[in-house]
Amino acid sequence: MNEAGTALVTGAARGIGAAIASRLQADGIRVISPSRKLLDLSSNRSIDAYLSSLDEPVSIVVNNAGVNLLGASDEVLDEDFEQVLQINLLAPFRIIRSVVGKGMKVKNYGRIVNISSIWSLVSRERRVTYSAAKAAINGLTRALALELAPYNIMINAVAPGYIDTELTRKNNSPQALEKIADEIPLGRLGNPSEVAECVAFLCSPRNSYMTGQVIVLDGGYLCK
């Protein structure tokens, strides 16, 4: 029997999030994937209202939705930084806090995965806000892993590298993508389904001992 029950997956309309939702459903898990109209992560009021409306306990959370506003430190406005932190860090925290308190602790079971990034461990030009927010989600993951372990609630982060999504192709020319692939030891970009496979394991009862980890999925990119 699948212990997991219901999963809440944010940002599941496309790309990695859609692949995760599909993979969890293949395991027989009921997936809730609210639209932005239902759950606006930039608004604490919207987050609280949506979480209050849930009429069933959630045993799995995948915080996948995020935003990356590029800019050098002298270009980034305070409100830009606040928005990136709100969506990538504070919103996941509010979601975790709610579902843990409303069901996971009572059930003595839960699986949480935060989608981080390789840019939480290294960085590039014009990623000051994104790297800061994703590094913070790694720290949040580790701290909550300690706090929630006594309740059999395991929380991990997955840090993808270059993944072949619509957004990646929109933000990079074919020539740039070819150069990026050459820099990856495996010689190609990752597939969303490969990220989803890792997330599915972390969200399942098969994961009985891994918590507080940041798992890098980058084809060996950070090894160079």
XYZ file of C-alpha atoms in Angstrom:
224
model
C 0.000 0.000 0.000
C 1.231 3.489 -0.816
C 1.575 5.482 2.399
C 2.036 8.761 0.593
C -1.579 9.731 -0.080
C -1.765 13.229 -1.525
C 1.049 15.361 -2.937
C 1.116 19.133 -3.348
C 3.376 20.146 -6.246
C 3.896 23.818 -7.075
C 4.831 25.036 -10.536
C 3.555 21.879 -12.240
C 2.214 23.474 -15.409
C 5.323 22.738 -17.457
C 8.937 21.625 -17.442
C 10.359 19.949 -14.361
C 7.195 20.485 -12.332
C 4.988 18.802 -14.939
C 7.379 15.847 -15.127
C 7.355 15.487 -11.333
C 3.558 15.575 -11.155
C 3.275 12.971 -13.908
C 5.844 10.692 -12.261
C 4.136 10.838 -8.878
C 0.794 10.074 -10.493
C 2.396 7.026 -12.114
C 3.091 5.809 -8.576
C -0.599 6.076 -7.775
C -0.263 9.294 -5.782
C -3.003 11.900 -5.918
C -1.370 15.145 -7.055
C -2.644 18.638 -6.317
C -1.027 21.212 -8.594
C -2.720 24.596 -8.122
C -2.609 27.257 -10.799
C -1.188 30.683 -10.039
C -4.750 31.992 -9.839
C -5.406 29.611 -6.939
C -1.982 29.901 -5.325
C 0.008 33.086 -5.910
C 3.350 32.489 -4.220
C 4.168 36.193 -4.308
C 1.295 36.846 -1.888
C 1.293 35.555 1.687
C -2.439 36.215 1.822
C -2.974 33.968 -1.207
C -0.735 31.256 0.256
C -2.553 31.260 3.584
C -5.983 31.282 1.931
C -5.104 28.357 -0.323
C -3.624 26.284 2.481
C -6.659 26.956 4.653
C -8.907 25.718 1.830
C -7.259 22.295 1.623
C -9.748 19.730 2.892
C -7.414 16.737 2.963
C -4.068 16.018 4.620
C -0.981 16.351 2.438
C 1.761 13.769 2.895
C 4.106 14.961 0.138
C 5.187 18.470 -0.787
C 7.359 19.371 -3.760
C 8.276 23.057 -3.777
C 9.182 23.402 -7.438
C 7.893 26.845 -8.456
C 10.508 29.575 -8.587
C 11.605 32.787 -10.214
C 14.986 33.965 -11.457
C 15.383 37.709 -12.014
C 18.767 38.288 -13.607
C 20.773 41.354 -12.702
C 24.065 42.569 -11.287
C 24.137 43.880 -7.721
C 23.968 47.498 -8.885
C 20.961 46.718 -11.103
C 18.816 44.778 -8.638
C 16.116 46.786 -6.904
C 15.138 45.975 -3.334
C 11.693 44.898 -4.494
C 13.266 42.513 -7.042
C 15.327 40.854 -4.318
C 12.286 40.663 -2.052
C 10.227 39.028 -4.789
C 12.859 36.358 -5.464
C 13.180 35.582 -1.757
C 9.402 35.548 -1.327
C 8.732 33.040 -4.117
C 11.849 30.874 -3.783
C 12.209 30.803 0.010
C 9.422 32.294 2.116
C 6.559 30.707 0.174
C 8.033 27.186 0.450
C 8.574 27.747 4.166
C 4.953 28.806 4.708
C 3.706 25.785 2.769
C 5.922 23.386 4.713
C 4.959 24.903 8.057
C 1.272 24.527 7.281
C 1.214 20.960 5.948
C 3.531 19.713 8.684
C 1.291 21.146 11.374
C -2.005 20.114 9.759
C -1.249 16.484 9.049
C 2.283 15.186 8.742
C 3.118 15.336 12.450
C -0.181 13.704 13.397
C 0.316 10.940 10.840
C 3.986 10.607 11.788
C 4.855 10.531 8.105
C 5.857 13.033 5.455
C 8.136 13.572 2.487
C 9.199 17.054 1.351
C 11.419 17.989 -1.591
C 12.596 21.512 -2.340
C 13.825 22.130 -5.873
C 17.066 24.053 -5.520
C 19.698 24.643 -8.225
C 23.375 24.180 -8.952
C 23.505 27.973 -8.659
C 22.972 27.512 -4.925
C 26.404 25.866 -4.733
C 28.281 27.867 -7.367
C 27.177 30.993 -9.182
C 27.434 33.075 -12.326
C 27.266 36.719 -13.220
C 23.877 38.403 -12.730
C 22.516 35.676 -10.452
C 22.990 37.398 -7.102
C 19.331 37.135 -6.030
C 18.757 33.628 -7.357
C 21.937 32.166 -5.859
C 21.180 33.771 -2.509
C 17.615 32.427 -2.446
C 18.550 28.916 -3.545
C 21.453 28.733 -1.077
C 18.935 29.716 1.604
C 16.533 26.933 0.585
C 19.410 24.474 1.077
C 19.908 25.812 4.587
C 16.193 25.657 5.288
C 16.150 22.044 4.124
C 18.947 21.037 6.486
C 17.496 22.867 9.478
C 14.017 21.418 8.999
C 15.454 17.930 8.484
C 16.787 18.060 12.047
C 13.554 19.455 13.437
C 11.224 17.051 11.646
C 13.199 13.795 11.828
C 11.519 12.683 15.103
C 8.178 12.715 13.228
C 9.412 10.517 10.355
C 9.219 13.546 8.059
C 12.093 13.576 5.611
C 13.044 16.690 3.694
C 15.635 16.962 0.958
C 16.582 19.343 -1.829
C 17.300 18.496 -5.447
C 19.655 20.837 -7.287
C 19.324 20.431 -11.057
C 21.882 21.711 -13.499
C 21.042 22.460 -17.122
C 17.753 20.709 -17.902
C 16.201 20.598 -21.369
C 13.017 22.544 -20.783
C 11.036 25.080 -22.768
C 12.402 27.841 -20.528
C 16.012 26.731 -21.024
C 15.562 26.791 -24.795
C 13.846 30.167 -24.600
C 16.722 31.693 -22.620
C 19.570 30.198 -24.687
C 20.265 30.148 -28.388
C 20.922 26.797 -30.123
C 24.595 27.762 -30.299
C 24.684 28.522 -26.564
C 22.983 25.219 -25.757
C 25.533 23.375 -27.859
C 28.351 25.052 -25.946
C 26.710 24.248 -22.619
C 26.342 20.580 -23.597
C 30.059 20.480 -24.436
C 30.833 21.684 -20.895
C 28.809 18.886 -19.296
C 30.826 15.663 -18.815
C 27.868 13.524 -19.948
C 27.706 15.642 -23.112
C 24.046 16.643 -22.932
C 21.432 18.547 -20.963
C 19.342 16.659 -18.452
C 15.777 15.587 -19.083
C 12.931 16.689 -16.785
C 12.007 13.026 -16.364
C 15.440 12.370 -14.817
C 14.820 15.021 -12.168
C 11.340 13.604 -11.622
C 12.727 10.105 -11.071
C 14.980 11.341 -8.275
C 12.160 13.340 -6.704
C 9.817 10.341 -6.881
C 12.268 8.241 -4.870
C 12.730 10.948 -2.246
C 8.945 11.285 -1.936
C 8.301 7.579 -1.542
C 8.353 5.175 1.409
C 11.397 3.626 -0.311
C 13.315 6.604 1.021
C 13.569 5.533 4.616
C 16.887 7.090 5.678
C 17.852 10.056 3.497
C 17.060 13.486 4.888
C 18.688 16.916 4.970
C 20.562 16.346 1.713
C 21.119 18.529 -1.348
C 21.279 16.162 -4.313
C 22.946 17.555 -7.422
C 21.662 16.395 -10.814
C 23.926 18.068 -13.350
C 25.577 15.417 -15.520
C 28.867 16.064 -13.737
C 28.929 19.789 -14.533
C 30.136 20.844 -11.062
C 32.899 18.241 -11.071
C 34.936 20.204 -13.613
